Structures are given as structure tokens and as C-alpha cells.
PDB file of C-alpha atoms in Angstrom:
ATOM      1  CA  MET Y 123       0.000   0.000   0.000  1.00 48.00           C
ATOM      2  CA  SER Y 124       1.311   3.419  -0.930  1.00 46.00           C
ATOM      3  CA  SER Y 125       0.080   6.743   0.197  1.00 46.00           C
ATOM      4  CA  GLY Y 126       1.583   8.889  -2.555  1.00 44.00           C
ATOM      5  CA  GLY Y 127       1.393  12.657  -2.341  1.00 43.00           C
ATOM      6  CA  SER Y 128      -0.905  15.483  -3.315  1.00 43.00           C
ATOM      7  CA  GLY Y 129       0.099  14.713  -6.899  1.00 49.00           C
ATOM      8  CA  THR Y 130      -1.414  15.610 -10.213  1.00 76.00           C
ATOM      9  CA  GLU Y 131      -3.712  12.584 -10.453  1.00 92.00           C
ATOM     10  CA  THR Y 132      -6.019  10.962  -7.919  1.00 94.00           C
ATOM     11  CA  SER Y 133      -6.715   7.268  -7.556  1.00 96.00           C
ATOM     12  CA  GLY Y 134     -10.343   6.202  -7.379  1.00 95.00           C
ATOM     13  CA  SER Y 135     -11.541   9.149  -9.450  1.00 95.00           C
ATOM     14  CA  GLY Y 136     -13.128   7.050 -12.186  1.00 96.00           C
ATOM     15  CA  ASP Y 137     -16.103   4.694 -12.236  1.00 96.00           C
ATOM     16  CA  ILE Y 138     -15.405   2.715  -9.065  1.00 97.00           C
ATOM     17  CA  ALA Y 139     -17.718  -0.203  -9.876  1.00 96.00           C
ATOM     18  CA  ARG Y 140     -16.312  -0.569 -13.378  1.00 96.00           C
ATOM     19  CA  THR Y 141     -12.736  -0.346 -12.115  1.00 97.00           C
ATOM     20  CA  LEU Y 142     -13.378  -3.078  -9.551  1.00 97.00           C
ATOM     21  CA  ASP Y 143     -14.919  -5.268 -12.248  1.00 96.00           C
ATOM     22  CA  LEU Y 144     -11.790  -4.878 -14.352  1.00 96.00           C
ATOM     23  CA  LEU Y 145      -9.424  -5.462 -11.436  1.00 96.00           C
ATOM     24  CA  TRP Y 146     -11.164  -8.581 -10.205  1.00 96.00           C
ATOM     25  CA  GLY Y 147     -12.253  -9.939 -13.588  1.00 92.00           C
ATOM     26  CA  THR Y 148     -15.929 -10.090 -12.648  1.00 88.00           C
ATOM     27  CA  THR Y 149     -17.234  -9.072 -16.067  1.00 74.00           C
ATOM     28  CA  PRO Y 150     -16.622 -10.774 -19.402  1.00 71.00           C
ATOM     29  CA  ARG Y 151     -13.651  -9.456 -21.347  1.00 66.00           C
ATOM     30  CA  PRO Y 152     -14.400  -8.134 -24.838  1.00 64.00           C
ATOM     31  CA  SER Y 153     -13.637 -10.276 -27.815  1.00 60.00           C
ATOM     32  CA  ARG Y 154     -10.514  -9.506 -29.779  1.00 55.00           C
ATOM     33  CA  GLY Y 155     -10.226  -5.953 -30.968  1.00 51.00           C
ATOM     34  CA  PRO Y 156      -9.368  -4.901 -34.487  1.00 54.00           C
ATOM     35  CA  LYS Y 157      -5.667  -5.480 -33.748  1.00 56.00           C
ATOM     36  CA  PRO Y 158      -4.970  -9.172 -33.019  1.00 61.00           C
ATOM     37  CA  GLY Y 159      -3.692  -9.728 -29.500  1.00 78.00           C
ATOM     38  CA  LEU Y 160      -4.995  -6.474 -28.039  1.00 91.00           C
ATOM     39  CA  THR Y 161      -5.917  -7.173 -24.409  1.00 94.00           C
ATOM     40  CA  LEU Y 162      -6.519  -5.225 -21.226  1.00 95.00           C
ATOM     41  CA  GLU Y 163      -3.221  -6.532 -19.892  1.00 95.00           C
ATOM     42  CA  ARG Y 164      -1.312  -5.184 -22.885  1.00 96.00           C
ATOM     43  CA  ILE Y 165      -3.029  -1.815 -22.554  1.00 97.00           C
ATOM     44  CA  VAL Y 166      -2.091  -1.540 -18.876  1.00 97.00           C
ATOM     45  CA  GLU Y 167       1.501  -2.622 -19.581  1.00 97.00           C
ATOM     46  CA  ALA Y 168       1.804  -0.015 -22.342  1.00 98.00           C
ATOM     47  CA  ALA Y 169       0.424   2.677 -20.022  1.00 98.00           C
ATOM     48  CA  VAL Y 170       2.963   1.792 -17.319  1.00 98.00           C
ATOM     49  CA  ASP Y 171       5.772   1.907 -19.884  1.00 98.00           C
ATOM     50  CA  VAL Y 172       4.703   5.377 -21.065  1.00 98.00           C
ATOM     51  CA  ALA Y 173       4.485   6.695 -17.495  1.00 97.00           C
ATOM     52  CA  ASP Y 174       7.869   5.170 -16.626  1.00 97.00           C
ATOM     53  CA  ARG Y 175       9.555   6.851 -19.587  1.00 96.00           C
ATOM     54  CA  ASP Y 176       7.809  10.196 -19.757  1.00 95.00           C
ATOM     55  CA  GLY Y 177       5.729  10.689 -16.595  1.00 93.00           C
ATOM     56  CA  LEU Y 178       1.993  10.870 -16.065  1.00 94.00           C
ATOM     57  CA  GLY Y 179       1.763  14.098 -18.038  1.00 93.00           C
ATOM     58  CA  ALA Y 180       2.461  12.112 -21.194  1.00 95.00           C
ATOM     59  CA  LEU Y 181      -0.223   9.524 -20.468  1.00 96.00           C
ATOM     60  CA  SER Y 182      -3.306   9.633 -22.665  1.00 96.00           C
ATOM     61  CA  MET Y 183      -5.497   7.117 -24.421  1.00 97.00           C
ATOM     62  CA  ARG Y 184      -4.215   8.443 -27.756  1.00 97.00           C
ATOM     63  CA  ARG Y 185      -0.568   7.958 -26.703  1.00 97.00           C
ATOM     64  CA  ILE Y 186      -1.229   4.405 -25.537  1.00 97.00           C
ATOM     65  CA  ALA Y 187      -3.034   3.596 -28.765  1.00 97.00           C
ATOM     66  CA  THR Y 188      -0.029   4.875 -30.706  1.00 97.00           C
ATOM     67  CA  GLU Y 189       2.293   2.711 -28.628  1.00 97.00           C
ATOM     68  CA  LEU Y 190       0.152  -0.338 -29.391  1.00 96.00           C
ATOM     69  CA  GLY Y 191      -0.320   0.525 -33.050  1.00 95.00           C
ATOM     70  CA  THR Y 192      -4.088   0.653 -32.865  1.00 95.00           C
ATOM     71  CA  GLY Y 193      -6.895   3.205 -32.943  1.00 95.00           C
ATOM     72  CA  THR Y 194      -7.778   5.138 -29.822  1.00 95.00           C
ATOM     73  CA  MET Y 195     -11.389   3.978 -29.908  1.00 95.00           C
ATOM     74  CA  SER Y 196     -10.253   0.355 -29.750  1.00 94.00           C
ATOM     75  CA  LEU Y 197      -8.980   0.950 -26.207  1.00 96.00           C
ATOM     76  CA  TYR Y 198     -12.405   1.989 -24.954  1.00 95.00           C
ATOM     77  CA  ARG Y 199     -13.679  -1.532 -25.590  1.00 94.00           C
ATOM     78  CA  TYR Y 200     -11.404  -2.614 -22.753  1.00 95.00           C
ATOM     79  CA  VAL Y 201     -11.219   0.297 -20.309  1.00 96.00           C
ATOM     80  CA  PRO Y 202     -13.641   3.246 -19.857  1.00 96.00           C
ATOM     81  CA  GLY Y 203     -10.996   5.939 -19.700  1.00 96.00           C
ATOM     82  CA  LYS Y 204      -7.766   7.294 -18.241  1.00 96.00           C
ATOM     83  CA  ALA Y 205      -9.030   7.484 -14.644  1.00 97.00           C
ATOM     84  CA  GLU Y 206      -9.910   3.788 -14.526  1.00 97.00           C
ATOM     85  CA  LEU Y 207      -6.698   2.925 -16.361  1.00 98.00           C
ATOM     86  CA  LEU Y 208      -4.658   4.695 -13.684  1.00 98.00           C
ATOM     87  CA  ASP Y 209      -6.144   2.445 -10.992  1.00 98.00           C
ATOM     88  CA  LEU Y 210      -5.305  -0.619 -13.081  1.00 98.00           C
ATOM     89  CA  MET Y 211      -1.745   0.670 -13.419  1.00 98.00           C
ATOM     90  CA  LEU Y 212      -1.432   1.166  -9.670  1.00 97.00           C
ATOM     91  CA  ASP Y 213      -2.508  -2.395  -8.986  1.00 96.00           C
ATOM     92  CA  ARG Y 214      -0.296  -3.721 -11.775  1.00 95.00           C
ATOM     93  CA  VAL Y 215       2.933  -2.347 -10.307  1.00 95.00           C
ATOM     94  CA  GLN Y 216       2.093  -3.894  -6.924  1.00 91.00           C
ATOM     95  CA  ARG Y 217       2.133  -7.467  -8.241  1.00 87.00           C
ATOM     96  CA  PRO Y 218       4.458  -9.760  -6.257  1.00 74.00           C
ATOM     97  CA  SER Y 219       6.655 -10.158  -9.342  1.00 67.00           C
ATOM     98  CA  GLU Y 220       7.025  -6.367  -9.455  1.00 63.00           C
ATOM     99  CA  ASN Y 221       7.340  -5.745  -5.729  1.00 57.00           C
ATOM    100  CA  PRO Y 222       8.777  -8.981  -4.272  1.00 54.00           C
ATOM    101  CA  ALA Y 223       9.240  -7.963  -0.647  1.00 54.00           C
ATOM    102  CA  ASP Y 224      10.165 -11.239   1.039  1.00 59.00           C
ATOM    103  CA  PRO Y 225       9.584 -10.835   4.782  1.00 55.00           C
ATOM    104  CA  GLY Y 226      11.209 -14.207   5.486  1.00 57.00           C
ATOM    105  CA  ASP Y 227      10.746 -15.905   8.842  1.00 64.00           C
ATOM    106  CA  GLY Y 228      12.609 -13.513  11.096  1.00 73.00           C
ATOM    107  CA  GLY Y 229       9.693 -11.732  12.714  1.00 92.00           C
ATOM    108  CA  TRP Y 230       8.051  -8.382  12.264  1.00 96.00           C
ATOM    109  CA  ARG Y 231      11.193  -6.239  12.105  1.00 96.00           C
ATOM    110  CA  PRO Y 232      12.769  -7.972   9.079  1.00 95.00           C
ATOM    111  CA  ALA Y 233       9.323  -7.903   7.468  1.00 94.00           C
ATOM    112  CA  LEU Y 234       9.065  -4.126   7.849  1.00 96.00           C
ATOM    113  CA  GLU Y 235      12.648  -3.675   6.666  1.00 95.00           C
ATOM    114  CA  ALA Y 236      11.847  -5.695   3.547  1.00 93.00           C
ATOM    115  CA  LEU Y 237       8.651  -3.707   3.011  1.00 93.00           C
ATOM    116  CA  ALA Y 238      10.455  -0.366   3.272  1.00 96.00           C
ATOM    117  CA  ARG Y 239      13.293  -1.307   0.935  1.00 95.00           C
ATOM    118  CA  ALA Y 240      11.015  -2.918  -1.639  1.00 93.00           C
ATOM    119  CA  THR Y 241       8.685   0.081  -1.597  1.00 94.00           C
ATOM    120  CA  LEU Y 242      11.594   2.489  -2.098  1.00 95.00           C
ATOM    121  CA  ALA Y 243      12.758   0.375  -5.037  1.00 94.00           C
ATOM    122  CA  LEU Y 244       9.208   0.426  -6.425  1.00 95.00           C
ATOM    123  CA  TYR Y 245       9.130   4.238  -6.381  1.00 95.00           C
ATOM    124  CA  ARG Y 246      12.518   4.372  -8.066  1.00 95.00           C
ATOM    125  CA  ARG Y 247      11.343   2.057 -10.845  1.00 95.00           C
ATOM    126  CA  HIS Y 248       8.111   4.012 -11.258  1.00 96.00           C
ATOM    127  CA  PRO Y 249       8.691   7.661 -10.203  1.00 96.00           C
ATOM    128  CA  TRP Y 250       5.251   8.622 -11.515  1.00 97.00           C
ATOM    129  CA  LEU Y 251       3.758   6.953  -8.438  1.00 96.00           C
ATOM    130  CA  LEU Y 252       4.828  10.053  -6.520  1.00 95.00           C
ATOM    131  CA  GLU Y 253       2.544  12.118  -8.747  1.00 93.00           C
ATOM    132  CA  VAL Y 254      -0.558  10.188  -7.669  1.00 96.00           C
ATOM    133  CA  ASN Y 255      -2.735  10.997  -4.673  1.00 95.00           C
ATOM    134  CA  GLN Y 256      -3.537   7.529  -3.340  1.00 93.00           C
ATOM    135  CA  SER Y 257      -5.347   8.624  -0.200  1.00 91.00           C
ATOM    136  CA  ARG Y 258      -8.415   6.675  -1.439  1.00 93.00           C
ATOM    137  CA  PRO Y 259      -7.052   3.674  -3.339  1.00 94.00           C
ATOM    138  CA  ILE Y 260      -9.129   1.165  -5.263  1.00 96.00           C
ATOM    139  CA  LEU Y 261      -8.100  -2.146  -3.724  1.00 96.00           C
ATOM    140  CA  GLY Y 262      -7.417  -4.783  -6.346  1.00 96.00           C
ATOM    141  CA  PRO Y 263      -5.932  -8.270  -5.966  1.00 96.00           C
ATOM    142  CA  SER Y 264      -2.299  -7.172  -6.061  1.00 94.00           C
ATOM    143  CA  ALA Y 265      -2.768  -4.517  -3.377  1.00 93.00           C
ATOM    144  CA  LEU Y 266      -4.691  -6.879  -1.115  1.00 95.00           C
ATOM    145  CA  ASP Y 267      -2.221  -9.726  -1.660  1.00 93.00           C
ATOM    146  CA  GLY Y 268       0.573  -7.413  -0.546  1.00 91.00           C
ATOM    147  CA  MET Y 269      -1.322  -6.211   2.506  1.00 92.00           C
ATOM    148  CA  GLU Y 270      -2.181  -9.781   3.457  1.00 93.00           C
ATOM    149  CA  ARG Y 271       1.485 -10.767   3.349  1.00 91.00           C
ATOM    150  CA  VAL Y 272       2.562  -7.828   5.484  1.00 93.00           C
ATOM    151  CA  PHE Y 273      -0.224  -8.248   8.048  1.00 95.00           C
ATOM    152  CA  SER Y 274       0.612 -11.948   8.390  1.00 94.00           C
ATOM    153  CA  ARG Y 275       4.198 -11.074   9.315  1.00 94.00           C
ATOM    154  CA  ILE Y 276       3.537  -8.178  11.704  1.00 96.00           C
ATOM    155  CA  LYS Y 277       0.534  -9.677  13.531  1.00 96.00           C
ATOM    156  CA  PRO Y 278       2.887 -11.112  16.224  1.00 95.00           C
ATOM    157  CA  MET Y 279       3.752  -7.537  17.270  1.00 96.00           C
ATOM    158  CA  GLY Y 280       0.774  -7.906  19.605  1.00 95.00           C
ATOM    159  CA  LEU Y 281      -0.768  -4.571  18.653  1.00 96.00           C
ATOM    160  CA  SER Y 282      -4.380  -3.812  17.891  1.00 96.00           C
ATOM    161  CA  ASP Y 283      -5.497  -3.995  14.268  1.00 97.00           C
ATOM    162  CA  PRO Y 284      -5.726  -0.195  13.890  1.00 97.00           C
ATOM    163  CA  GLU Y 285      -2.218   0.070  15.340  1.00 97.00           C
ATOM    164  CA  LEU Y 286      -0.890  -2.531  12.894  1.00 98.00           C
ATOM    165  CA  LEU Y 287      -2.375  -0.542  10.026  1.00 97.00           C
ATOM    166  CA  SER Y 288      -0.781   2.591  11.468  1.00 98.00           C
ATOM    167  CA  VAL Y 289       2.602   0.825  11.455  1.00 98.00           C
ATOM    168  CA  ILE Y 290       2.245   0.169   7.720  1.00 97.00           C
ATOM    169  CA  VAL Y 291       1.136   3.762   7.108  1.00 96.00           C
ATOM    170  CA  MET Y 292       4.118   5.001   9.137  1.00 97.00           C
ATOM    171  CA  ILE Y 293       6.636   3.004   7.124  1.00 97.00           C
ATOM    172  CA  ASP Y 294       5.016   3.995   3.846  1.00 96.00           C
ATOM    173  CA  GLY Y 295       5.015   7.675   4.764  1.00 96.00           C
ATOM    174  CA  TYR Y 296       8.712   7.518   5.613  1.00 98.00           C
ATOM    175  CA  VAL Y 297       9.531   5.788   2.338  1.00 97.00           C
ATOM    176  CA  VAL Y 298       7.470   8.244   0.273  1.00 96.00           C
ATOM    177  CA  GLY Y 299       9.391  11.152   1.791  1.00 96.00           C
ATOM    178  CA  ALA Y 300      12.747   9.525   1.090  1.00 97.00           C
ATOM    179  CA  ALA Y 301      11.756   8.570  -2.458  1.00 97.00           C
ATOM    180  CA  ARG Y 302      10.517  12.090  -3.194  1.00 96.00           C
ATOM    181  CA  THR Y 303      13.761  13.618  -1.886  1.00 94.00           C
ATOM    182  CA  GLN Y 304      15.828  11.318  -4.106  1.00 92.00           C
ATOM    183  CA  LEU Y 305      13.662  12.103  -7.119  1.00 93.00           C
ATOM    184  CA  TYR Y 306      13.895  15.860  -6.543  1.00 93.00           C
ATOM    185  CA  GLN Y 307      17.685  15.612  -6.280  1.00 91.00           C
ATOM    186  CA  GLU Y 308      17.880  13.761  -9.583  1.00 91.00           C
ATOM    187  CA  GLN Y 309      15.524  16.241 -11.254  1.00 92.00           C
ATOM    188  CA  ALA Y 310      17.554  19.193  -9.951  1.00 94.00           C
ATOM    189  CA  GLU Y 311      20.760  17.726 -11.363  1.00 94.00           C
ATOM    190  CA  HIS Y 312      19.111  17.034 -14.713  1.00 91.00           C
ATOM    191  CA  ASN Y 313      17.459  20.454 -14.982  1.00 94.00           C
ATOM    192  CA  SER Y 314      20.461  22.481 -13.849  1.00 95.00           C
ATOM    193  CA  GLY Y 315      23.151  20.525 -15.661  1.00 94.00           C
ATOM    194  CA  LEU Y 316      25.222  20.589 -12.457  1.00 94.00           C
ATOM    195  CA  THR Y 317      26.207  17.498 -10.538  1.00 92.00           C
ATOM    196  CA  ASP Y 318      25.610  17.539  -6.796  1.00 89.00           C
ATOM    197  CA  ALA Y 319      29.337  18.028  -6.221  1.00 90.00           C
ATOM    198  CA  GLU Y 320      29.472  20.941  -8.694  1.00 94.00           C
ATOM    199  CA  PHE Y 321      26.447  22.567  -7.081  1.00 94.00           C
ATOM    200  CA  TRP Y 322      28.015  22.605  -3.616  1.00 91.00           C
ATOM    201  CA  GLU Y 323      31.442  23.574  -4.934  1.00 94.00           C
ATOM    202  CA  ALA Y 324      29.850  26.690  -6.428  1.00 96.00           C
ATOM    203  CA  GLN Y 325      28.727  27.688  -2.924  1.00 95.00           C
ATOM    204  CA  ARG Y 326      32.000  26.857  -1.178  1.00 94.00           C
ATOM    205  CA  PRO Y 327      33.603  30.361  -1.176  1.00 96.00           C
ATOM    206  CA  ALA Y 328      30.495  31.991   0.301  1.00 97.00           C
ATOM    207  CA  LEU Y 329      30.038  29.197   2.864  1.00 96.00           C
ATOM    208  CA  GLU Y 330      33.675  29.294   3.956  1.00 95.00           C
ATOM    209  CA  LYS Y 331      33.381  33.025   4.518  1.00 97.00           C
ATOM    210  CA  ALA Y 332      30.179  32.525   6.546  1.00 97.00           C
ATOM    211  CA  MET Y 333      31.790  29.790   8.663  1.00 96.00           C
ATOM    212  CA  SER Y 334      34.820  31.972   9.463  1.00 97.00           C
ATOM    213  CA  SER Y 335      32.632  34.865  10.598  1.00 97.00           C
ATOM    214  CA  GLY Y 336      31.955  33.337  14.016  1.00 96.00           C
ATOM    215  CA  ARG Y 337      28.205  33.616  13.479  1.00 97.00           C
ATOM    216  CA  TYR Y 338      27.716  29.858  13.108  1.00 97.00           C
ATOM    217  CA  PRO Y 339      30.025  28.194  15.654  1.00 97.00           C
ATOM    218  CA  LEU Y 340      28.173  24.870  15.731  1.00 97.00           C
ATOM    219  CA  MET Y 341      28.047  24.577  11.962  1.00 96.00           C
ATOM    220  CA  ALA Y 342      31.693  25.588  11.674  1.00 96.00           C
ATOM    221  CA  GLY Y 343      32.645  22.869  14.141  1.00 96.00           C
ATOM    222  CA  LEU Y 344      30.949  20.007  12.342  1.00 96.00           C
ATOM    223  CA  SER Y 345      33.186  17.123  11.344  1.00 95.00           C
ATOM    224  CA  GLU Y 346      34.396  16.937   7.755  1.00 90.00           C
ATOM    225  CA  ASP Y 347      32.301  13.846   7.027  1.00 93.00           C
ATOM    226  CA  THR Y 348      29.006  15.397   8.219  1.00 94.00           C
ATOM    227  CA  PHE Y 349      27.721  15.885   4.685  1.00 90.00           C
ATOM    228  CA  ASP Y 350      29.389  12.793   3.230  1.00 88.00           C
ATOM    229  CA  SER Y 351      27.199  11.526   0.404  1.00 83.00           C
ATOM    230  CA  GLY Y 352      28.093   7.965   1.370  1.00 88.00           C
ATOM    231  CA  PHE Y 353      26.078   8.131   4.595  1.00 94.00           C
ATOM    232  CA  ASP Y 354      22.872   6.135   4.191  1.00 95.00           C
ATOM    233  CA  HIS Y 355      20.249   8.489   5.621  1.00 96.00           C
ATOM    234  CA  PHE Y 356      17.408   6.228   4.503  1.00 97.00           C
ATOM    235  CA  GLU Y 357      18.717   3.199   6.358  1.00 97.00           C
ATOM    236  CA  PHE Y 358      19.612   5.219   9.457  1.00 97.00           C
ATOM    237  CA  GLY Y 359      16.123   6.694   9.678  1.00 98.00           C
ATOM    238  CA  LEU Y 360      14.447   3.359   9.008  1.00 98.00           C
ATOM    239  CA  GLN Y 361      16.360   1.649  11.794  1.00 98.00           C
ATOM    240  CA  ARG Y 362      15.490   4.394  14.286  1.00 98.00           C
ATOM    241  CA  ILE Y 363      11.788   4.041  13.430  1.00 98.00           C
ATOM    242  CA  LEU Y 364      12.052   0.293  13.969  1.00 98.00           C
ATOM    243  CA  ASP Y 365      13.921   0.850  17.244  1.00 98.00           C
ATOM    244  CA  GLY Y 366      11.029   2.977  18.460  1.00 98.00           C
ATOM    245  CA  LEU Y 367       8.497   0.348  17.411  1.00 98.00           C
ATOM    246  CA  ALA Y 368      10.521  -2.347  19.158  1.00 98.00           C
ATOM    247  CA  GLU Y 369      10.379  -0.377  22.407  1.00 98.00           C
ATOM    248  CA  PHE Y 370       6.637   0.139  22.003  1.00 97.00           C
ATOM    249  CA  VAL Y 371       6.053  -3.552  21.271  1.00 97.00           C
ATOM    250  CA  ALA Y 372       8.068  -4.553  24.337  1.00 97.00           C
ATOM    251  CA  ARG Y 373       6.114  -2.141  26.531  1.00 95.00           C
ATOM    252  CA  ARG Y 374       2.817  -3.458  25.141  1.00 94.00           C
ATOM    253  CA  ALA Y 375       3.903  -7.062  25.843  1.00 94.00           C
ATOM    254  CA  ALA Y 376       4.712  -6.130  29.437  1.00 92.00           C
ATOM    255  CA  GLN Y 377       1.392  -4.337  29.889  1.00 88.00           C
ATOM    256  CA  PRO Y 378      -1.091  -6.037  27.535  1.00 72.00           C
ATOM    257  CA  GLY Y 379      -4.012  -4.259  29.144  1.00 70.00           C
ATOM    258  CA  GLU Y 380      -2.956  -1.067  27.339  1.00 65.00           C
ATOM    259  CA  GLN Y 381      -4.005  -2.442  23.944  1.00 61.00           C
ATOM    260  CA  SER Y 382      -6.663  -0.292  22.343  1.00 55.00           C
ATOM    261  CA  ALA Y 383      -9.902  -1.639  20.991  1.00 47.00           C
ATOM    262  CA  GLY Y 384      -9.870  -3.450  17.679  1.00 47.00           C
ATOM    263  CA  GLY Y 385      -7.061  -5.962  18.381  1.00 45.00           C
TER     264      GLY Y 385
END
């Protein structure tokens, strides 16, 4: 499950009943279209490919039809429109083959570590996900399969069901922030034509002068490796979140009567 951001598109903004029918295969698929081999699956795959290459702004029924070498109207025999297609795309990229977070058998902490890392990798493969507001997702089989796997691994935390959901939301929110920061850094480098090192080197004379002024004694006293690009901020933050959860889980186990309703 991914929360996304305010974005330029919103999940669940199409015909909800029709989208669910398409996700769960509860209505008959149309017969072959004018182009042999045209299927809903191929349409969704083509849409994901377009979004991966050029972003959601490039996504349109006409563009997808061009990619598939067919007429735009042929697509409407399979999917009502772009809004419903977006929900199919969101479920498609959450398939286990696409997002294979293996929680293993090591308990809830390795499961959440695997979830966080796999979700970060998912956003890096499909940056357009950060452009989608998924505050009200349409839950298809891939999304529910993923949630089922995660819940099965973190249930032993001994928390209430709402708290377990909050744990997943917490991890997802952290990952979304990290993924967005990485994406913005890459976009800034691409748009400016300056590498990260070149960008900071351009500021060095002014910063050295500021540090020698005595106005910023704490900043001036920072170790040379403070801003080392090799430091893994994502992993450091993830482990501190998990440390906090571990303390909470231990406290809950010692005082089970504190568990809120719903567990």
C-alpha cells in the first residue's frame, strides 16, 4: 500500500464499480479488438511503460493507442478511460513479481525492513507513483495480496489492528518522503546541468566566509564527514523508526491491558 502525495492525479476518481470489475475480472472481457492480441493486460503494460519513460503528463489514451499501433477507440472496448486505467496501473505495479518484498521468517522487524526497501525500489522504478494521490485507493488483488502478506508477518507484534495498520502507514510515509527527496535531487541535477558536487562547490567560497565569521560556531565545528554523500540516511532513519516500534512492542507485551480496541 502506498500513500503517494498530493500529486497531479487521484486514484479512485473514475467509475469505481467498473474499475473493480476490471481489477477482479468479474465481467466478461471483450472479444478480440481490431488489432490481433490487443488485451486489457497489454493496454495496462503499455500505459505503465509510457508513465515510466515520460511521466503521467504524457499519459493519454491516444498515446497508448499509438504505442500499441491501434486506434484510440479500440482501447475503450477494454477500459472506460484514463481514470480507470490509472487504478489498473497502480494495482499492476504492486504485483508480487514487481514488488517482491520477502519478509522471510525472522519476525516483524525484518518484514518491515523488507517492506520499506522494496517500496523504495518500487518508487525508483516508477517515479510517476509520486505524482498520484492515493489517499483513497481502489483495492485490487495485487494490493490486497501485498497487505495480506505484510499483516501476516507483523501480527505477532501484539498490537491492535488499527495500530498494525498505522505501522504500515508510518513506514510507507517515511519511504514516500525519502523517495521524493531522491527524485527531486535527480531532477535538480538534470534540470540544472550541475552534478551535486558541482552545485556545492559553487557555494564553497560563500560558505567558507560565513563559517569563518563566528556567526555559526556549531556549523563551523561540524566534522568533515558530516555531509558525506556515502552516509545512508534512509537506512539510518528506518532503523530508528524500527527501534522505536521495538520499544513500544516490548512495553505493550509487558502491559497487555494497554491495547486499544480493535485488536
